[in-house]
């Protein structure tokens, strides 16, 4: 059975005290709501780099085993003169297992293109990380009905060179840019339609089993009130959550709808 995941992308938010407070309330809220994840379900939070180790240690002290800690990005080289950057091998040395790559904010503000993301993906996988790889179109692209081709090209140019074995370490997150941080969510049918398209692309490029085993998350204004409708779609395997991951009650309200 493929993994069902709710991952929180904290982006550039929270100071250290706030980050630890959110970690603590989140852990407590899981207990209060008697949330006990099944073997195929996962919860991951991706705070800014500088809190990764603190949060991991904090959860260990709390005895919190249900919340994994992942990173939001990494560089494409192991080491070298890249001021301000963090490599996948550094993350691995912190026992971080998951990294988000290709987020639209990285693509837009930091000019990360499909070729660069291919290099980052290779580097992350070579270092044993699992990658949540983001794709998704702008509103202008959707309005011209080119979104199916656009997402296919993003995957073609960054992901589909991977072997089937490597692909097993990749989670795809479909995040339409017009839905990120806007309060406008893709309708469940819109999400399902493009998730099914992505799964078909995987089946064509690899095979039906790999396609069936690949987790495809939805991201973009996902909240407790729409999570159930989204996660009940057959090809939506959970969510990559931004704003609603910054408060324990809303994040847990989404986790409750994991299937
Ligand atoms: P919002 O949930 O704030 O729309 O952000 C989604 C996102 O970008 C997660 O990576």
Coordinates of C-alpha atoms and ligand atoms in Angstrom, one line a residue:
X1 CA 0.0 0.0 0.0
X2 CA 1.4 3.4 -0.9
X3 CA 2.3 5.9 1.8
X4 CA -0.2 8.5 2.8
X5 CA 1.5 11.6 4.1
X6 CA 0.7 15.0 5.6
X7 CA 3.8 17.2 5.4
X8 CA 4.0 20.7 6.8
X9 CA 6.2 23.2 5.0
X10 CA 6.9 25.9 7.5
X11 CA 8.7 28.1 4.9
X12 CA 10.5 31.0 6.5
X13 CA 8.4 31.3 9.6
X14 CA 8.8 31.1 13.4
X15 CA 11.7 32.1 15.7
X16 CA 13.3 29.3 17.8
X17 CA 10.9 29.6 20.7
X18 CA 7.9 29.7 18.5
X19 CA 9.2 26.7 16.6
X20 CA 9.7 24.6 19.8
X21 CA 6.3 25.8 21.0
X22 CA 4.6 24.6 17.8
X23 CA 6.5 21.3 18.0
X24 CA 5.3 20.8 21.6
X25 CA 1.6 21.8 21.0
X26 CA 1.6 19.6 17.9
X27 CA 2.8 16.6 19.8
X28 CA 0.3 17.3 22.6
X29 CA -2.5 17.8 20.0
X30 CA -1.8 14.4 18.4
X31 CA -2.1 12.8 21.9
X32 CA -5.2 14.8 22.8
X33 CA -6.9 13.7 19.6
X34 CA -5.7 10.1 20.1
X35 CA -4.1 10.1 16.7
X36 CA -2.2 6.9 16.2
X37 CA -0.7 6.7 12.7
X38 CA -1.0 3.4 10.8
X39 CA 2.0 1.8 9.2
X40 CA 1.2 3.4 5.8
X41 CA 0.7 6.9 7.2
X42 CA 3.3 9.6 8.0
X43 CA 3.4 13.1 9.4
X44 CA 6.4 15.2 8.5
X45 CA 7.2 18.8 9.4
X46 CA 9.8 20.8 7.5
X47 CA 11.0 23.8 9.5
X48 CA 13.8 26.2 8.6
X49 CA 17.2 24.5 8.5
X50 CA 18.4 26.1 11.7
X51 CA 15.7 24.4 13.8
X52 CA 16.1 20.9 12.4
X53 CA 18.4 19.5 15.0
X54 CA 16.7 21.3 17.9
X55 CA 13.3 19.9 16.9
X56 CA 14.6 16.4 16.3
X57 CA 16.2 16.4 19.8
X58 CA 13.1 18.1 21.3
X59 CA 10.8 15.3 19.9
X60 CA 13.2 12.7 21.2
X61 CA 13.1 14.1 24.7
X62 CA 9.3 14.3 24.5
X63 CA 9.1 10.7 23.3
X64 CA 7.3 12.0 20.2
X65 CA 7.8 9.3 17.5
X66 CA 5.0 10.1 15.1
X67 CA 6.3 13.4 13.8
X68 CA 9.3 13.2 11.4
X69 CA 11.4 16.3 10.7
X70 CA 12.4 17.1 7.1
X71 CA 14.1 19.9 5.3
X72 CA 12.8 22.5 2.8
X73 CA 15.7 22.5 0.3
X74 CA 19.3 21.4 -0.3
X75 CA 22.2 22.2 -2.6
X76 CA 23.2 20.1 -5.6
X77 CA 26.9 19.6 -4.4
X78 CA 28.3 17.7 -1.4
X79 CA 30.6 20.5 -0.2
X80 CA 32.5 23.5 -1.4
X81 CA 32.5 27.2 -1.8
X82 CA 28.8 27.8 -1.8
X83 CA 28.3 30.4 0.9
X84 CA 25.0 30.1 2.8
X85 CA 24.1 26.7 1.3
X86 CA 23.3 23.3 2.9
X87 CA 24.1 20.0 1.2
X88 CA 22.1 16.8 1.3
X89 CA 25.0 15.0 3.0
X90 CA 24.9 17.6 5.8
X91 CA 21.2 16.9 6.2
X92 CA 21.8 13.2 6.3
X93 CA 24.5 13.7 9.0
X94 CA 21.7 15.2 11.1
X95 CA 19.6 12.0 10.4
X96 CA 17.2 14.0 8.3
X97 CA 15.5 11.6 5.9
X98 CA 13.2 13.9 3.8
X99 CA 13.8 17.0 1.8
X100 CA 11.4 19.1 -0.3
X101 CA 12.7 20.1 -3.7
X102 CA 11.3 22.2 -6.6
X103 CA 8.9 24.2 -4.5
X104 CA 7.4 27.0 -6.7
X105 CA 8.8 29.6 -4.3
X106 CA 12.3 28.3 -5.0
X107 CA 11.6 28.2 -8.7
X108 CA 10.2 31.8 -8.7
X109 CA 12.3 33.7 -6.2
X110 CA 15.6 31.7 -6.6
X111 CA 15.3 31.0 -10.3
X112 CA 15.6 27.2 -9.8
X113 CA 14.8 25.6 -13.2
X114 CA 14.1 22.0 -14.2
X115 CA 17.8 21.3 -15.0
X116 CA 19.0 22.6 -11.6
X117 CA 16.3 20.6 -9.8
X118 CA 17.4 17.5 -11.7
X119 CA 20.9 18.0 -10.2
X120 CA 19.5 18.6 -6.8
X121 CA 17.3 15.6 -7.0
X122 CA 20.2 13.4 -8.0
X123 CA 22.3 14.7 -5.2
X124 CA 19.6 14.2 -2.6
X125 CA 18.9 10.6 -3.7
X126 CA 22.6 9.8 -3.8
X127 CA 22.8 10.8 -0.2
X128 CA 19.9 8.6 0.8
X129 CA 17.3 11.2 1.3
X130 CA 13.7 10.8 0.3
X131 CA 12.5 13.7 -1.9
X132 CA 9.2 15.5 -1.9
X133 CA 9.4 16.9 -5.4
X134 CA 7.0 19.7 -6.2
X135 CA 5.4 20.6 -9.5
X136 CA 2.5 22.7 -10.6
X137 CA 1.3 25.4 -12.9
X138 CA 0.5 29.1 -12.8
X139 CA -3.0 30.4 -13.3
X140 CA -2.1 31.7 -16.8
X141 CA -1.0 28.2 -17.8
X142 CA -4.2 26.6 -16.4
X143 CA -6.3 29.2 -18.3
X144 CA -4.8 28.1 -21.6
X145 CA -5.4 24.4 -20.5
X146 CA -1.7 23.7 -20.8
X147 CA -1.4 22.5 -17.2
X148 CA -1.3 18.8 -18.1
X149 CA 1.6 19.3 -20.5
X150 CA 3.3 21.8 -18.2
X151 CA 3.5 19.4 -15.3
X152 CA 4.5 16.6 -17.6
X153 CA 7.4 18.7 -18.9
X154 CA 8.5 19.6 -15.3
X155 CA 8.6 15.9 -14.4
X156 CA 10.2 14.9 -17.8
X157 CA 13.0 17.4 -17.4
X158 CA 13.8 16.9 -13.7
X159 CA 12.5 13.5 -12.5
X160 CA 12.0 10.9 -15.3
X161 CA 15.7 10.2 -15.9
X162 CA 15.6 8.3 -12.5
X163 CA 15.7 4.6 -12.3
X164 CA 12.7 2.8 -10.9
X165 CA 14.7 2.1 -7.8
X166 CA 15.5 5.8 -7.3
X167 CA 11.9 6.7 -8.1
X168 CA 10.7 4.7 -5.2
X169 CA 12.4 7.4 -3.0
X170 CA 10.4 10.2 -4.6
X171 CA 7.1 11.6 -3.4
X172 CA 5.4 14.0 -5.9
X173 CA 3.6 17.1 -4.6
X174 CA 1.3 18.8 -7.1
X175 CA 1.0 22.4 -5.9
X176 CA -0.8 24.7 -8.3
X177 CA 0.8 28.1 -7.9
X178 CA -2.6 29.8 -8.1
X179 CA -3.7 27.9 -4.9
X180 CA -0.6 28.5 -2.8
X181 CA -1.2 30.9 0.0
X182 CA -4.2 32.4 -1.8
X183 CA -7.0 30.7 0.0
X184 CA -8.2 29.4 -3.3
X185 CA -8.0 25.6 -3.2
X186 CA -8.1 23.3 -6.3
X187 CA -11.5 21.6 -6.3
X188 CA -11.2 18.0 -5.3
X189 CA -12.1 17.0 -8.9
X190 CA -9.4 19.3 -10.3
X191 CA -6.8 17.8 -8.0
X192 CA -7.9 14.3 -8.8
X193 CA -7.8 14.9 -12.5
X194 CA -4.2 16.1 -12.5
X195 CA -3.0 13.6 -9.9
X196 CA -4.5 10.8 -12.1
X197 CA -2.6 12.4 -15.1
X198 CA 0.7 12.3 -13.1
X199 CA 0.1 8.7 -12.2
X200 CA -0.6 7.8 -15.8
X201 CA 2.7 9.6 -16.7
X202 CA 4.5 7.4 -14.1
X203 CA 2.8 4.2 -15.5
X204 CA 3.9 5.2 -19.0
X205 CA 7.5 6.1 -18.0
X206 CA 8.0 3.2 -15.6
X207 CA 5.2 0.7 -15.0
X208 CA 1.8 0.3 -13.4
X209 CA 3.1 -1.0 -10.1
X210 CA 5.5 1.9 -9.6
X211 CA 2.8 4.3 -10.5
X212 CA 0.5 2.7 -8.0
X213 CA 3.1 2.8 -5.3
X214 CA 4.0 6.5 -5.8
X215 CA 2.7 8.9 -3.2
X216 CA 1.2 12.0 -4.9
X217 CA 0.4 14.9 -2.5
X218 CA -1.7 17.9 -3.0
X219 CA -0.6 21.4 -1.9
X220 CA -2.3 24.8 -2.0
X221 CA -4.6 26.3 0.6
X222 CA -5.3 22.9 2.1
X223 CA -7.1 23.2 5.5
X224 CA -9.1 21.1 7.9
X225 CA -12.4 22.1 6.1
X226 CA -11.3 20.8 2.7
X227 CA -8.8 18.1 3.6
X228 CA -11.3 15.3 3.7
X229 CA -12.8 16.1 0.3
X230 CA -9.3 16.3 -1.2
X231 CA -7.8 13.2 0.6
X232 CA -10.9 11.1 -0.3
X233 CA -9.9 11.3 -4.0
X234 CA -8.4 8.0 -5.2
X235 CA -5.2 9.6 -6.5
X236 CA -4.7 12.2 -3.7
X237 CA -2.4 10.6 -1.1
X238 CA -2.3 13.4 1.4
X239 CA -1.1 17.0 1.4
X240 CA 1.9 19.4 1.5
X241 CA 0.6 22.1 3.8
X242 CA 1.8 25.7 4.2
X243 CA -0.1 28.2 6.2
X244 CA -2.3 25.6 8.0
X245 CA 0.9 23.8 9.2
X246 CA 1.9 26.9 11.3
X247 CA -0.8 26.2 13.9
X248 CA -1.1 22.9 15.8
X249 CA -4.9 22.8 15.7
X250 CA -5.3 23.3 11.9
X251 CA -2.4 21.0 11.1
X252 CA -3.9 18.2 13.3
X253 CA -7.3 19.0 11.8
X254 CA -5.8 18.1 8.5
X255 CA -3.8 15.0 9.8
X256 CA -7.2 13.7 11.1
X257 CA -8.3 13.2 7.4
X258 CA -5.3 11.0 6.4
X259 CA -6.7 7.9 4.9
Ligands
LIG1 P1 -0.4 27.0 1.6 O1 -1.0 25.8 2.3 O2 -0.1 28.1 2.5 O3 -1.3 27.4 0.4 O4 1.0 26.6 1.0 C1 1.1 25.4 0.3 C2 2.6 25.2 0.1 O5 3.2 25.9 -0.6 C3 3.2 24.0 0.7 O6 4.5 23.8 0.2

